[in-house]
Amino acid sequence: MNTLTLPAWAHPHTDLTGRTALVVGGAGGVGEGVVRALLDAGARVVAAGRSSTRLDELASRLRSPRLHTTVLDALAEDLDQAVSALAAEHGGFDAVVVSVASWGDQGRKPLLALTDAEWDALVAANQTSVFRLYRALVPHLGVDGVLVQLNGLSADLPFPWAGGVALTAAATKSLTRTLAAELAGRGPRIYEVILGVVRTRARQFAGVDDPRGIEGAEVGIHLAELVAGSSPLTGAALHYFVDKAAGPSGSAPERP
Ligand SMILES: NC(=O)c1ccc[n+]([C@@H]2O[C@H](COP(=O)([O-])OP(=O)(O)OC[C@H]3O[C@@H](n4cnc5c(N)ncnc54)[C@H](OP(=O)(O)O)[C@@H]3O)[C@@H](O)[C@H]2O)c1
């Protein structure tokens, strides 16, 4: 267990043996690192997304008998039934990670140039999807369960030429914090984790990899500690993970 190189801030022996985590978006850039770290901590992991090809590629890269994959579309009409069947198959979930994102087809565009169709598509892909996942999945988490949404700094900052993405980031931050407040002390623990730049496969392919960025697996190490309850941030609903060396923090980074 814990064969990943652990950052200095991490606990050496996070053990999730016997726990089951669902990672929606598990074949995505950040999701893959999260899946790796949860597997490394001993969890069974179910990686979900719309593309069976991407999920198969993930499985062949990670090659773990504790990794399961499933096709799941957050916007599908039958999402609730699909989630119920999945929860029955896996005996419920101890943790759910929502790592879902879409940049849409509009490219970089000034806010007021967005068409109605582009606006609707961005809201559906990044906001309605998250709400529908929460509504379907929270009933399948026990009171000791954990739900995490991964989000970006555009939840807090203006994001010129990507206004549709930024507004949905801000909206889902609100959604997650509201859910955390509603369930505080009596339901699964709900976390909003806002990330800085993460080094992903897509960034490498695009030639914009930045070695100062956070590794997806480092995000996953933080989430594993939240699930285990060993993170010093276990009691805080809002986290920022922007500074690779410092690790996750309960406060927003200082900005010039
Ligand atoms: N990459 C970064 O540097 C970075 C930085 C800060 C924050 N983040 C946050 O990290 C999260 C993930 O970002 P990412 O970079 O990993 O994006 P990504 O590589 O595009 O991955 C997104 C994942 O979401 C899945 N997905 C999209 N729509 C879905 C739907 N309707 N139903 C089910 N699955 C769906 C995609 O799989 P399918 O297409 O197969 O469905 C994909 O696996 C986002 O919340 C983002 O804000 C990322």
PDB file of C-alpha atoms and ligand atoms in Angstrom:
ATOM      1  CA  MET A   1       0.000   0.000   0.000  1.00  0.00           C
ATOM      2  CA  ASN A   2       1.056   3.644  -0.548  1.00  0.00           C
ATOM      3  CA  THR A   3       3.508   2.955  -3.345  1.00  0.00           C
ATOM      4  CA  LEU A   4       3.083   6.497  -4.690  1.00  0.00           C
ATOM      5  CA  THR A   5       5.745   8.944  -3.627  1.00  0.00           C
ATOM      6  CA  LEU A   6       3.995  10.810  -0.845  1.00  0.00           C
ATOM      7  CA  PRO A   7       4.387  14.594  -0.610  1.00  0.00           C
ATOM      8  CA  ALA A   8       5.832  15.981   2.628  1.00  0.00           C
ATOM      9  CA  TRP A   9       2.417  17.113   3.888  1.00  0.00           C
ATOM     10  CA  ALA A  10       0.837  13.634   3.514  1.00  0.00           C
ATOM     11  CA  HIS A  11       0.325  10.992   6.193  1.00  0.00           C
ATOM     12  CA  PRO A  12       2.366   7.874   5.470  1.00  0.00           C
ATOM     13  CA  HIS A  13      -0.235   5.160   6.139  1.00  0.00           C
ATOM     14  CA  THR A  14      -3.665   6.082   4.833  1.00  0.00           C
ATOM     15  CA  ASP A  15      -5.533   2.801   4.632  1.00  0.00           C
ATOM     16  CA  LEU A  16      -8.850   2.573   2.769  1.00  0.00           C
ATOM     17  CA  THR A  17      -8.935  -1.222   2.618  1.00  0.00           C
ATOM     18  CA  GLY A  18     -12.543  -2.384   2.477  1.00  0.00           C
ATOM     19  CA  ARG A  19     -13.895   1.009   1.362  1.00  0.00           C
ATOM     20  CA  THR A  20     -15.494   1.616  -2.015  1.00  0.00           C
ATOM     21  CA  ALA A  21     -15.151   4.933  -3.848  1.00  0.00           C
ATOM     22  CA  LEU A  22     -16.963   6.067  -6.987  1.00  0.00           C
ATOM     23  CA  VAL A  23     -15.055   8.588  -9.101  1.00  0.00           C
ATOM     24  CA  VAL A  24     -17.308  10.229 -11.687  1.00  0.00           C
ATOM     25  CA  GLY A  25     -14.935  11.519 -14.352  1.00  0.00           C
ATOM     26  CA  GLY A  26     -12.390   8.912 -13.249  1.00  0.00           C
ATOM     27  CA  ALA A  27     -10.940   8.611 -16.754  1.00  0.00           C
ATOM     28  CA  GLY A  28     -10.422  12.391 -16.966  1.00  0.00           C
ATOM     29  CA  GLY A  29      -7.160  14.251 -16.470  1.00  0.00           C
ATOM     30  CA  VAL A  30      -7.548  14.862 -12.740  1.00  0.00           C
ATOM     31  CA  GLY A  31      -9.806  11.841 -12.170  1.00  0.00           C
ATOM     32  CA  GLU A  32      -7.122   9.375 -13.251  1.00  0.00           C
ATOM     33  CA  GLY A  33      -4.720  10.625 -10.579  1.00  0.00           C
ATOM     34  CA  VAL A  34      -7.482  10.454  -7.975  1.00  0.00           C
ATOM     35  CA  VAL A  35      -8.315   6.882  -8.989  1.00  0.00           C
ATOM     36  CA  ARG A  36      -4.630   5.919  -8.747  1.00  0.00           C
ATOM     37  CA  ALA A  37      -4.247   7.391  -5.268  1.00  0.00           C
ATOM     38  CA  LEU A  38      -7.428   5.791  -3.929  1.00  0.00           C
ATOM     39  CA  LEU A  39      -6.336   2.405  -5.298  1.00  0.00           C
ATOM     40  CA  ASP A  40      -2.911   2.955  -3.785  1.00  0.00           C
ATOM     41  CA  ALA A  41      -4.543   3.518  -0.395  1.00  0.00           C
ATOM     42  CA  GLY A  42      -6.276   0.126  -0.701  1.00  0.00           C
ATOM     43  CA  ALA A  43      -9.802   1.180  -1.755  1.00  0.00           C
ATOM     44  CA  ARG A  44     -12.010  -0.514  -4.319  1.00  0.00           C
ATOM     45  CA  VAL A  45     -12.643   2.140  -6.966  1.00  0.00           C
ATOM     46  CA  VAL A  46     -15.433   2.446  -9.499  1.00  0.00           C
ATOM     47  CA  ALA A  47     -14.461   4.884 -12.270  1.00  0.00           C
ATOM     48  CA  ALA A  48     -17.409   6.306 -14.199  1.00  0.00           C
ATOM     49  CA  GLY A  49     -17.861   8.429 -17.301  1.00  0.00           C
ATOM     50  CA  ARG A  50     -19.633   8.482 -20.643  1.00  0.00           C
ATOM     51  CA  SER A  51     -16.907   6.984 -22.827  1.00  0.00           C
ATOM     52  CA  SER A  52     -16.329   3.241 -22.512  1.00  0.00           C
ATOM     53  CA  THR A  53     -13.203   3.646 -24.642  1.00  0.00           C
ATOM     54  CA  ARG A  54     -11.635   6.117 -22.197  1.00  0.00           C
ATOM     55  CA  LEU A  55     -12.604   3.882 -19.266  1.00  0.00           C
ATOM     56  CA  ASP A  56     -11.078   0.816 -20.954  1.00  0.00           C
ATOM     57  CA  GLU A  57      -7.877   2.763 -21.602  1.00  0.00           C
ATOM     58  CA  LEU A  58      -7.781   3.787 -17.940  1.00  0.00           C
ATOM     59  CA  ALA A  59      -8.227   0.176 -16.833  1.00  0.00           C
ATOM     60  CA  SER A  60      -5.442  -1.021 -19.088  1.00  0.00           C
ATOM     61  CA  ARG A  61      -3.095   1.694 -17.809  1.00  0.00           C
ATOM     62  CA  LEU A  62      -3.803   1.058 -14.124  1.00  0.00           C
ATOM     63  CA  ARG A  63      -4.281  -2.738 -14.188  1.00  0.00           C
ATOM     64  CA  SER A  64      -5.745  -3.168 -10.722  1.00  0.00           C
ATOM     65  CA  PRO A  65      -8.125  -5.945  -9.654  1.00  0.00           C
ATOM     66  CA  ARG A  66      -9.752  -3.378  -7.336  1.00  0.00           C
ATOM     67  CA  LEU A  67     -10.603  -1.030 -10.228  1.00  0.00           C
ATOM     68  CA  HIS A  68     -14.059  -1.336 -11.792  1.00  0.00           C
ATOM     69  CA  THR A  69     -15.374   0.856 -14.585  1.00  0.00           C
ATOM     70  CA  THR A  70     -18.871   1.805 -15.598  1.00  0.00           C
ATOM     71  CA  VAL A  71     -20.498   3.965 -18.234  1.00  0.00           C
ATOM     72  CA  LEU A  72     -22.591   6.652 -16.546  1.00  0.00           C
ATOM     73  CA  ASP A  73     -23.925   9.909 -18.013  1.00  0.00           C
ATOM     74  CA  ALA A  74     -24.852  12.561 -15.453  1.00  0.00           C
ATOM     75  CA  LEU A  75     -27.333  14.013 -17.929  1.00  0.00           C
ATOM     76  CA  ALA A  76     -29.039  10.735 -18.862  1.00  0.00           C
ATOM     77  CA  GLU A  77     -32.772  10.550 -18.219  1.00  0.00           C
ATOM     78  CA  ASP A  78     -32.351   7.267 -16.322  1.00  0.00           C
ATOM     79  CA  LEU A  79     -29.477   8.503 -14.096  1.00  0.00           C
ATOM     80  CA  ASP A  80     -31.281   7.698 -10.820  1.00  0.00           C
ATOM     81  CA  GLN A  81     -32.011   4.114 -11.878  1.00  0.00           C
ATOM     82  CA  ALA A  82     -28.473   3.642 -13.202  1.00  0.00           C
ATOM     83  CA  VAL A  83     -26.993   4.922  -9.923  1.00  0.00           C
ATOM     84  CA  SER A  84     -29.298   2.695  -7.838  1.00  0.00           C
ATOM     85  CA  ALA A  85     -28.244  -0.350  -9.873  1.00  0.00           C
ATOM     86  CA  LEU A  86     -24.576   0.601  -9.508  1.00  0.00           C
ATOM     87  CA  ALA A  87     -24.906   1.110  -5.743  1.00  0.00           C
ATOM     88  CA  ALA A  88     -26.644  -2.266  -5.399  1.00  0.00           C
ATOM     89  CA  GLU A  89     -23.891  -3.923  -7.428  1.00  0.00           C
ATOM     90  CA  HIS A  90     -21.124  -2.460  -5.223  1.00  0.00           C
ATOM     91  CA  GLY A  91     -22.889  -2.479  -1.834  1.00  0.00           C
ATOM     92  CA  GLY A  92     -23.204   1.321  -1.710  1.00  0.00           C
ATOM     93  CA  PHE A  93     -20.338   3.807  -1.633  1.00  0.00           C
ATOM     94  CA  ASP A  94     -18.130   5.093   1.158  1.00  0.00           C
ATOM     95  CA  ALA A  95     -16.972   7.970  -1.015  1.00  0.00           C
ATOM     96  CA  VAL A  96     -18.024   9.746  -4.186  1.00  0.00           C
ATOM     97  CA  VAL A  97     -15.744  12.100  -6.096  1.00  0.00           C
ATOM     98  CA  VAL A  98     -17.309  14.335  -8.744  1.00  0.00           C
ATOM     99  CA  SER A  99     -14.571  15.298 -11.200  1.00  0.00           C
ATOM    100  CA  VAL A 100     -16.741  16.306 -14.134  1.00  0.00           C
ATOM    101  CA  ALA A 101     -15.997  19.115 -16.565  1.00  0.00           C
ATOM    102  CA  SER A 102     -16.596  20.247 -20.112  1.00  0.00           C
ATOM    103  CA  TRP A 103     -15.110  23.210 -21.993  1.00  0.00           C
ATOM    104  CA  GLY A 104     -17.932  23.049 -24.559  1.00  0.00           C
ATOM    105  CA  ASP A 105     -17.588  23.511 -28.309  1.00  0.00           C
ATOM    106  CA  GLN A 106     -17.592  27.321 -28.373  1.00  0.00           C
ATOM    107  CA  GLY A 107     -13.870  27.794 -27.818  1.00  0.00           C
ATOM    108  CA  ARG A 108     -12.564  30.936 -26.124  1.00  0.00           C
ATOM    109  CA  LYS A 109     -15.188  33.593 -26.643  1.00  0.00           C
ATOM    110  CA  PRO A 110     -16.169  36.918 -25.066  1.00  0.00           C
ATOM    111  CA  LEU A 111     -19.039  36.458 -22.630  1.00  0.00           C
ATOM    112  CA  LEU A 112     -21.573  38.489 -24.620  1.00  0.00           C
ATOM    113  CA  ALA A 113     -20.840  36.532 -27.811  1.00  0.00           C
ATOM    114  CA  LEU A 114     -22.143  33.261 -26.351  1.00  0.00           C
ATOM    115  CA  THR A 115     -25.240  32.019 -28.153  1.00  0.00           C
ATOM    116  CA  ASP A 116     -28.244  30.728 -26.222  1.00  0.00           C
ATOM    117  CA  ALA A 117     -27.353  27.192 -27.316  1.00  0.00           C
ATOM    118  CA  GLU A 118     -23.749  27.534 -26.119  1.00  0.00           C
ATOM    119  CA  TRP A 119     -24.895  28.977 -22.783  1.00  0.00           C
ATOM    120  CA  ASP A 120     -27.422  26.167 -22.280  1.00  0.00           C
ATOM    121  CA  ALA A 121     -24.864  23.511 -23.206  1.00  0.00           C
ATOM    122  CA  LEU A 122     -22.260  24.865 -20.741  1.00  0.00           C
ATOM    123  CA  VAL A 123     -24.789  25.100 -17.911  1.00  0.00           C
ATOM    124  CA  ALA A 124     -26.053  21.570 -18.604  1.00  0.00           C
ATOM    125  CA  ALA A 125     -22.587  20.028 -18.883  1.00  0.00           C
ATOM    126  CA  ASN A 126     -21.008  21.698 -15.837  1.00  0.00           C
ATOM    127  CA  GLN A 127     -23.823  22.655 -13.507  1.00  0.00           C
ATOM    128  CA  THR A 128     -26.953  20.577 -14.096  1.00  0.00           C
ATOM    129  CA  SER A 129     -24.713  17.491 -14.317  1.00  0.00           C
ATOM    130  CA  VAL A 130     -23.276  18.138 -10.842  1.00  0.00           C
ATOM    131  CA  PHE A 131     -26.696  18.822  -9.290  1.00  0.00           C
ATOM    132  CA  ARG A 132     -28.155  15.647 -10.834  1.00  0.00           C
ATOM    133  CA  LEU A 133     -25.189  13.565  -9.612  1.00  0.00           C
ATOM    134  CA  TYR A 134     -25.634  14.870  -6.048  1.00  0.00           C
ATOM    135  CA  ARG A 135     -29.380  14.167  -6.089  1.00  0.00           C
ATOM    136  CA  ALA A 136     -28.835  10.629  -7.392  1.00  0.00           C
ATOM    137  CA  LEU A 137     -25.747   9.712  -5.354  1.00  0.00           C
ATOM    138  CA  VAL A 138     -26.112  11.202  -1.863  1.00  0.00           C
ATOM    139  CA  PRO A 139     -28.852   8.705  -0.866  1.00  0.00           C
ATOM    140  CA  HIS A 140     -26.346   5.907  -1.560  1.00  0.00           C
ATOM    141  CA  LEU A 141     -23.727   7.312   0.824  1.00  0.00           C
ATOM    142  CA  GLY A 142     -23.944   6.323   4.474  1.00  0.00           C
ATOM    143  CA  VAL A 143     -23.888   8.967   7.229  1.00  0.00           C
ATOM    144  CA  ASP A 144     -20.144   8.324   7.507  1.00  0.00           C
ATOM    145  CA  GLY A 145     -19.695   8.682   3.751  1.00  0.00           C
ATOM    146  CA  VAL A 146     -17.835  11.415   1.915  1.00  0.00           C
ATOM    147  CA  LEU A 147     -18.743  13.407  -1.198  1.00  0.00           C
ATOM    148  CA  VAL A 148     -16.145  15.636  -2.860  1.00  0.00           C
ATOM    149  CA  GLN A 149     -16.500  18.019  -5.749  1.00  0.00           C
ATOM    150  CA  LEU A 150     -13.294  18.996  -7.529  1.00  0.00           C
ATOM    151  CA  ASN A 151     -13.440  22.520  -8.882  1.00  0.00           C
ATOM    152  CA  GLY A 152     -11.122  25.194 -10.240  1.00  0.00           C
ATOM    153  CA  LEU A 153     -10.114  28.708  -9.220  1.00  0.00           C
ATOM    154  CA  SER A 154     -12.533  30.068 -11.822  1.00  0.00           C
ATOM    155  CA  ALA A 155     -15.140  29.446  -9.104  1.00  0.00           C
ATOM    156  CA  ASP A 156     -13.687  32.541  -7.377  1.00  0.00           C
ATOM    157  CA  LEU A 157     -12.067  34.596 -10.142  1.00  0.00           C
ATOM    158  CA  PRO A 158     -13.068  36.280 -13.392  1.00  0.00           C
ATOM    159  CA  PHE A 159     -12.132  34.070 -16.320  1.00  0.00           C
ATOM    160  CA  PRO A 160     -12.164  36.209 -19.510  1.00  0.00           C
ATOM    161  CA  TRP A 161     -13.193  34.349 -22.678  1.00  0.00           C
ATOM    162  CA  ALA A 162     -14.343  31.351 -20.647  1.00  0.00           C
ATOM    163  CA  GLY A 163     -17.211  33.037 -18.821  1.00  0.00           C
ATOM    164  CA  GLY A 164     -19.591  30.111 -19.256  1.00  0.00           C
ATOM    165  CA  VAL A 165     -17.111  27.755 -17.607  1.00  0.00           C
ATOM    166  CA  ALA A 166     -16.389  30.206 -14.768  1.00  0.00           C
ATOM    167  CA  LEU A 167     -20.022  30.844 -13.968  1.00  0.00           C
ATOM    168  CA  THR A 168     -20.740  27.128 -13.646  1.00  0.00           C
ATOM    169  CA  ALA A 169     -17.673  26.710 -11.423  1.00  0.00           C
ATOM    170  CA  ALA A 170     -18.980  29.461  -9.132  1.00  0.00           C
ATOM    171  CA  ALA A 171     -22.476  27.979  -9.197  1.00  0.00           C
ATOM    172  CA  THR A 172     -21.365  24.464  -8.306  1.00  0.00           C
ATOM    173  CA  LYS A 173     -19.140  25.811  -5.531  1.00  0.00           C
ATOM    174  CA  SER A 174     -22.300  27.377  -4.103  1.00  0.00           C
ATOM    175  CA  LEU A 175     -24.256  24.155  -4.653  1.00  0.00           C
ATOM    176  CA  THR A 176     -21.666  22.039  -2.860  1.00  0.00           C
ATOM    177  CA  ARG A 177     -21.266  24.422   0.074  1.00  0.00           C
ATOM    178  CA  THR A 178     -25.032  24.643   0.447  1.00  0.00           C
ATOM    179  CA  LEU A 179     -25.314  20.862   0.506  1.00  0.00           C
ATOM    180  CA  ALA A 180     -22.503  20.719   3.076  1.00  0.00           C
ATOM    181  CA  ALA A 181     -24.388  23.198   5.276  1.00  0.00           C
ATOM    182  CA  GLU A 182     -27.680  21.327   4.904  1.00  0.00           C
ATOM    183  CA  LEU A 183     -26.125  17.985   5.858  1.00  0.00           C
ATOM    184  CA  ALA A 184     -23.661  19.262   8.486  1.00  0.00           C
ATOM    185  CA  GLY A 185     -23.496  16.892  11.421  1.00  0.00           C
ATOM    186  CA  ARG A 186     -26.155  14.499  10.194  1.00  0.00           C
ATOM    187  CA  GLY A 187     -25.211  13.204   6.789  1.00  0.00           C
ATOM    188  CA  PRO A 188     -22.257  12.340   4.618  1.00  0.00           C
ATOM    189  CA  ARG A 189     -19.375  14.809   4.858  1.00  0.00           C
ATOM    190  CA  ILE A 190     -19.416  17.119   1.834  1.00  0.00           C
ATOM    191  CA  TYR A 191     -16.266  18.801   0.534  1.00  0.00           C
ATOM    192  CA  GLU A 192     -15.550  21.443  -2.091  1.00  0.00           C
ATOM    193  CA  VAL A 193     -11.901  21.171  -3.166  1.00  0.00           C
ATOM    194  CA  ILE A 194     -10.682  24.005  -5.396  1.00  0.00           C
ATOM    195  CA  LEU A 195      -7.575  23.174  -7.376  1.00  0.00           C
ATOM    196  CA  GLY A 196      -4.851  25.167  -9.050  1.00  0.00           C
ATOM    197  CA  VAL A 197      -3.233  23.915 -12.246  1.00  0.00           C
ATOM    198  CA  VAL A 198      -3.077  20.115 -12.367  1.00  0.00           C
ATOM    199  CA  ARG A 199      -0.575  18.256 -14.556  1.00  0.00           C
ATOM    200  CA  THR A 200      -2.773  16.114 -16.777  1.00  0.00           C
ATOM    201  CA  ARG A 201      -2.251  13.854 -19.769  1.00  0.00           C
ATOM    202  CA  ALA A 202      -4.182  16.393 -21.909  1.00  0.00           C
ATOM    203  CA  ARG A 203      -1.827  19.204 -20.897  1.00  0.00           C
ATOM    204  CA  GLN A 204       1.176  17.034 -21.790  1.00  0.00           C
ATOM    205  CA  PHE A 205      -0.307  16.221 -25.214  1.00  0.00           C
ATOM    206  CA  ALA A 206      -1.032  19.902 -25.795  1.00  0.00           C
ATOM    207  CA  GLY A 207       2.575  20.782 -24.899  1.00  0.00           C
ATOM    208  CA  VAL A 208       1.547  23.004 -21.974  1.00  0.00           C
ATOM    209  CA  ASP A 209       2.730  20.826 -19.109  1.00  0.00           C
ATOM    210  CA  ASP A 210       4.009  22.884 -16.166  1.00  0.00           C
ATOM    211  CA  PRO A 211       6.176  21.023 -13.657  1.00  0.00           C
ATOM    212  CA  ARG A 212       5.076  23.484 -10.962  1.00  0.00           C
ATOM    213  CA  GLY A 213       1.528  22.087 -11.291  1.00  0.00           C
ATOM    214  CA  ILE A 214      -0.064  19.651  -8.865  1.00  0.00           C
ATOM    215  CA  GLU A 215      -0.114  15.958  -9.771  1.00  0.00           C
ATOM    216  CA  GLY A 216      -3.573  14.381 -10.017  1.00  0.00           C
ATOM    217  CA  ALA A 217      -2.351  11.692  -7.622  1.00  0.00           C
ATOM    218  CA  GLU A 218      -1.498  14.390  -5.053  1.00  0.00           C
ATOM    219  CA  VAL A 219      -5.116  15.533  -5.241  1.00  0.00           C
ATOM    220  CA  GLY A 220      -6.100  11.892  -4.720  1.00  0.00           C
ATOM    221  CA  ILE A 221      -3.812  11.554  -1.690  1.00  0.00           C
ATOM    222  CA  HIS A 222      -5.641  14.488  -0.098  1.00  0.00           C
ATOM    223  CA  LEU A 223      -9.013  12.917  -0.909  1.00  0.00           C
ATOM    224  CA  ALA A 224      -7.887   9.548   0.507  1.00  0.00           C
ATOM    225  CA  GLU A 225      -7.004  11.309   3.770  1.00  0.00           C
ATOM    226  CA  LEU A 226     -10.415  13.000   3.828  1.00  0.00           C
ATOM    227  CA  VAL A 227     -12.142   9.653   3.358  1.00  0.00           C
ATOM    228  CA  ALA A 228      -9.981   8.094   6.090  1.00  0.00           C
ATOM    229  CA  GLY A 229     -10.680  11.093   8.351  1.00  0.00           C
ATOM    230  CA  SER A 230      -6.948  11.628   8.947  1.00  0.00           C
ATOM    231  CA  SER A 231      -6.596  14.952   7.117  1.00  0.00           C
ATOM    232  CA  PRO A 232      -6.230  18.031   9.340  1.00  0.00           C
ATOM    233  CA  LEU A 233      -8.905  19.542   7.051  1.00  0.00           C
ATOM    234  CA  THR A 234     -11.478  16.829   7.784  1.00  0.00           C
ATOM    235  CA  GLY A 235     -13.703  19.303   9.661  1.00  0.00           C
ATOM    236  CA  ALA A 236     -13.655  22.014   6.965  1.00  0.00           C
ATOM    237  CA  ALA A 237     -16.013  21.884   3.978  1.00  0.00           C
ATOM    238  CA  LEU A 238     -14.005  24.187   1.689  1.00  0.00           C
ATOM    239  CA  HIS A 239     -10.415  23.462   0.693  1.00  0.00           C
ATOM    240  CA  TYR A 240      -7.929  24.976  -1.710  1.00  0.00           C
ATOM    241  CA  PHE A 241      -5.080  22.983  -3.218  1.00  0.00           C
ATOM    242  CA  VAL A 242      -3.068  25.432  -5.272  1.00  0.00           C
ATOM    243  CA  ASP A 243       0.446  25.350  -3.840  1.00  0.00           C
ATOM    244  CA  LYS A 244       2.093  22.021  -4.647  1.00  0.00           C
ATOM    245  CA  ALA A 245       4.651  22.201  -1.843  1.00  0.00           C
ATOM    246  CA  ALA A 246       2.317  23.457   0.873  1.00  0.00           C
ATOM    247  CA  GLY A 247      -0.450  21.001  -0.008  1.00  0.00           C
ATOM    248  CA  PRO A 248      -4.142  21.486   0.682  1.00  0.00           C
ATOM    249  CA  SER A 249      -5.286  24.421   2.790  1.00  0.00           C
ATOM    250  CA  GLY A 250      -8.490  25.598   4.413  1.00  0.00           C
ATOM    251  CA  SER A 251      -8.039  29.141   3.094  1.00  0.00           C
ATOM    252  CA  ALA A 252      -7.955  30.748  -0.328  1.00  0.00           C
ATOM    253  CA  PRO A 253      -4.520  31.613  -1.725  1.00  0.00           C
ATOM    254  CA  GLU A 254      -3.415  35.197  -1.299  1.00  0.00           C
ATOM    255  CA  ARG A 255      -3.582  37.147  -4.533  1.00  0.00           C
ATOM    256  CA  PRO A 256      -1.567  40.201  -5.500  1.00  0.00           C
TER     257      PRO A 256
HETATM  258  N1  LIG B   1      -7.086  19.984 -15.259  1.00  0.00           N
HETATM  259  C1  LIG B   1      -6.801  20.984 -14.436  1.00  0.00           C
HETATM  260  O1  LIG B   1      -5.691  21.577 -14.468  1.00  0.00           O
HETATM  261  C2  LIG B   1      -7.794  21.422 -13.406  1.00  0.00           C
HETATM  262  C3  LIG B   1      -7.466  22.526 -12.619  1.00  0.00           C
HETATM  263  C4  LIG B   1      -8.358  22.954 -11.654  1.00  0.00           C
HETATM  264  C5  LIG B   1      -9.549  22.258 -11.463  1.00  0.00           C
HETATM  265  N2  LIG B   1      -9.844  21.190 -12.239  1.00  0.00           N
HETATM  266  C6  LIG B   1     -11.140  20.526 -11.986  1.00  0.00           C
HETATM  267  O2  LIG B   1     -11.023  19.116 -12.029  1.00  0.00           O
HETATM  268  C7  LIG B   1     -12.238  18.563 -12.520  1.00  0.00           C
HETATM  269  C8  LIG B   1     -11.907  17.615 -13.659  1.00  0.00           C
HETATM  270  O3  LIG B   1     -11.213  18.327 -14.673  1.00  0.00           O
HETATM  271  P1  LIG B   1     -10.302  17.587 -15.735  1.00  0.00           P
HETATM  272  O4  LIG B   1      -9.247  18.528 -16.141  1.00  0.00           O
HETATM  273  O5  LIG B   1      -9.932  16.246 -15.235  1.00  0.00           O
HETATM  274  O6  LIG B   1     -11.323  17.436 -16.947  1.00  0.00           O
HETATM  275  P2  LIG B   1     -11.401  16.278 -18.037  1.00  0.00           P
HETATM  276  O7  LIG B   1     -10.067  15.692 -18.290  1.00  0.00           O
HETATM  277  O8  LIG B   1     -12.173  16.828 -19.168  1.00  0.00           O
HETATM  278  O9  LIG B   1     -12.262  15.175 -17.300  1.00  0.00           O
HETATM  279  C9  LIG B   1     -13.621  15.378 -17.081  1.00  0.00           C
HETATM  280  C10 LIG B   1     -14.292  14.038 -16.909  1.00  0.00           C
HETATM  281  O10 LIG B   1     -15.689  14.263 -16.759  1.00  0.00           O
HETATM  282  C11 LIG B   1     -16.374  13.232 -17.461  1.00  0.00           C
HETATM  283  N3  LIG B   1     -17.689  13.737 -17.809  1.00  0.00           N
HETATM  284  C12 LIG B   1     -17.973  14.878 -18.487  1.00  0.00           C
HETATM  285  N4  LIG B   1     -19.301  15.006 -18.604  1.00  0.00           N
HETATM  286  C13 LIG B   1     -19.870  13.935 -18.002  1.00  0.00           C
HETATM  287  C14 LIG B   1     -21.197  13.497 -17.813  1.00  0.00           C
HETATM  288  N5  LIG B   1     -22.252  14.168 -18.313  1.00  0.00           N
HETATM  289  N6  LIG B   1     -21.407  12.357 -17.145  1.00  0.00           N
HETATM  290  C15 LIG B   1     -20.371  11.643 -16.653  1.00  0.00           C
HETATM  291  N7  LIG B   1     -19.079  11.992 -16.808  1.00  0.00           N
HETATM  292  C16 LIG B   1     -18.832  13.136 -17.489  1.00  0.00           C
HETATM  293  C17 LIG B   1     -15.478  12.987 -18.687  1.00  0.00           C
HETATM  294  O11 LIG B   1     -15.610  11.683 -19.199  1.00  0.00           O
HETATM  295  P3  LIG B   1     -16.481  11.370 -20.508  1.00  0.00           P
HETATM  296  O12 LIG B   1     -16.211  12.466 -21.492  1.00  0.00           O
HETATM  297  O13 LIG B   1     -16.058  10.020 -20.929  1.00  0.00           O
HETATM  298  O14 LIG B   1     -17.862  11.402 -19.984  1.00  0.00           O
HETATM  299  C18 LIG B   1     -14.090  13.112 -18.090  1.00  0.00           C
HETATM  300  O15 LIG B   1     -13.646  11.874 -17.584  1.00  0.00           O
HETATM  301  C19 LIG B   1     -13.117  19.736 -12.955  1.00  0.00           C
HETATM  302  O16 LIG B   1     -14.055  20.025 -11.972  1.00  0.00           O
HETATM  303  C20 LIG B   1     -12.133  20.895 -13.082  1.00  0.00           C
HETATM  304  O17 LIG B   1     -12.738  22.137 -12.781  1.00  0.00           O
HETATM  305  C21 LIG B   1      -8.999  20.765 -13.211  1.00  0.00           C
END
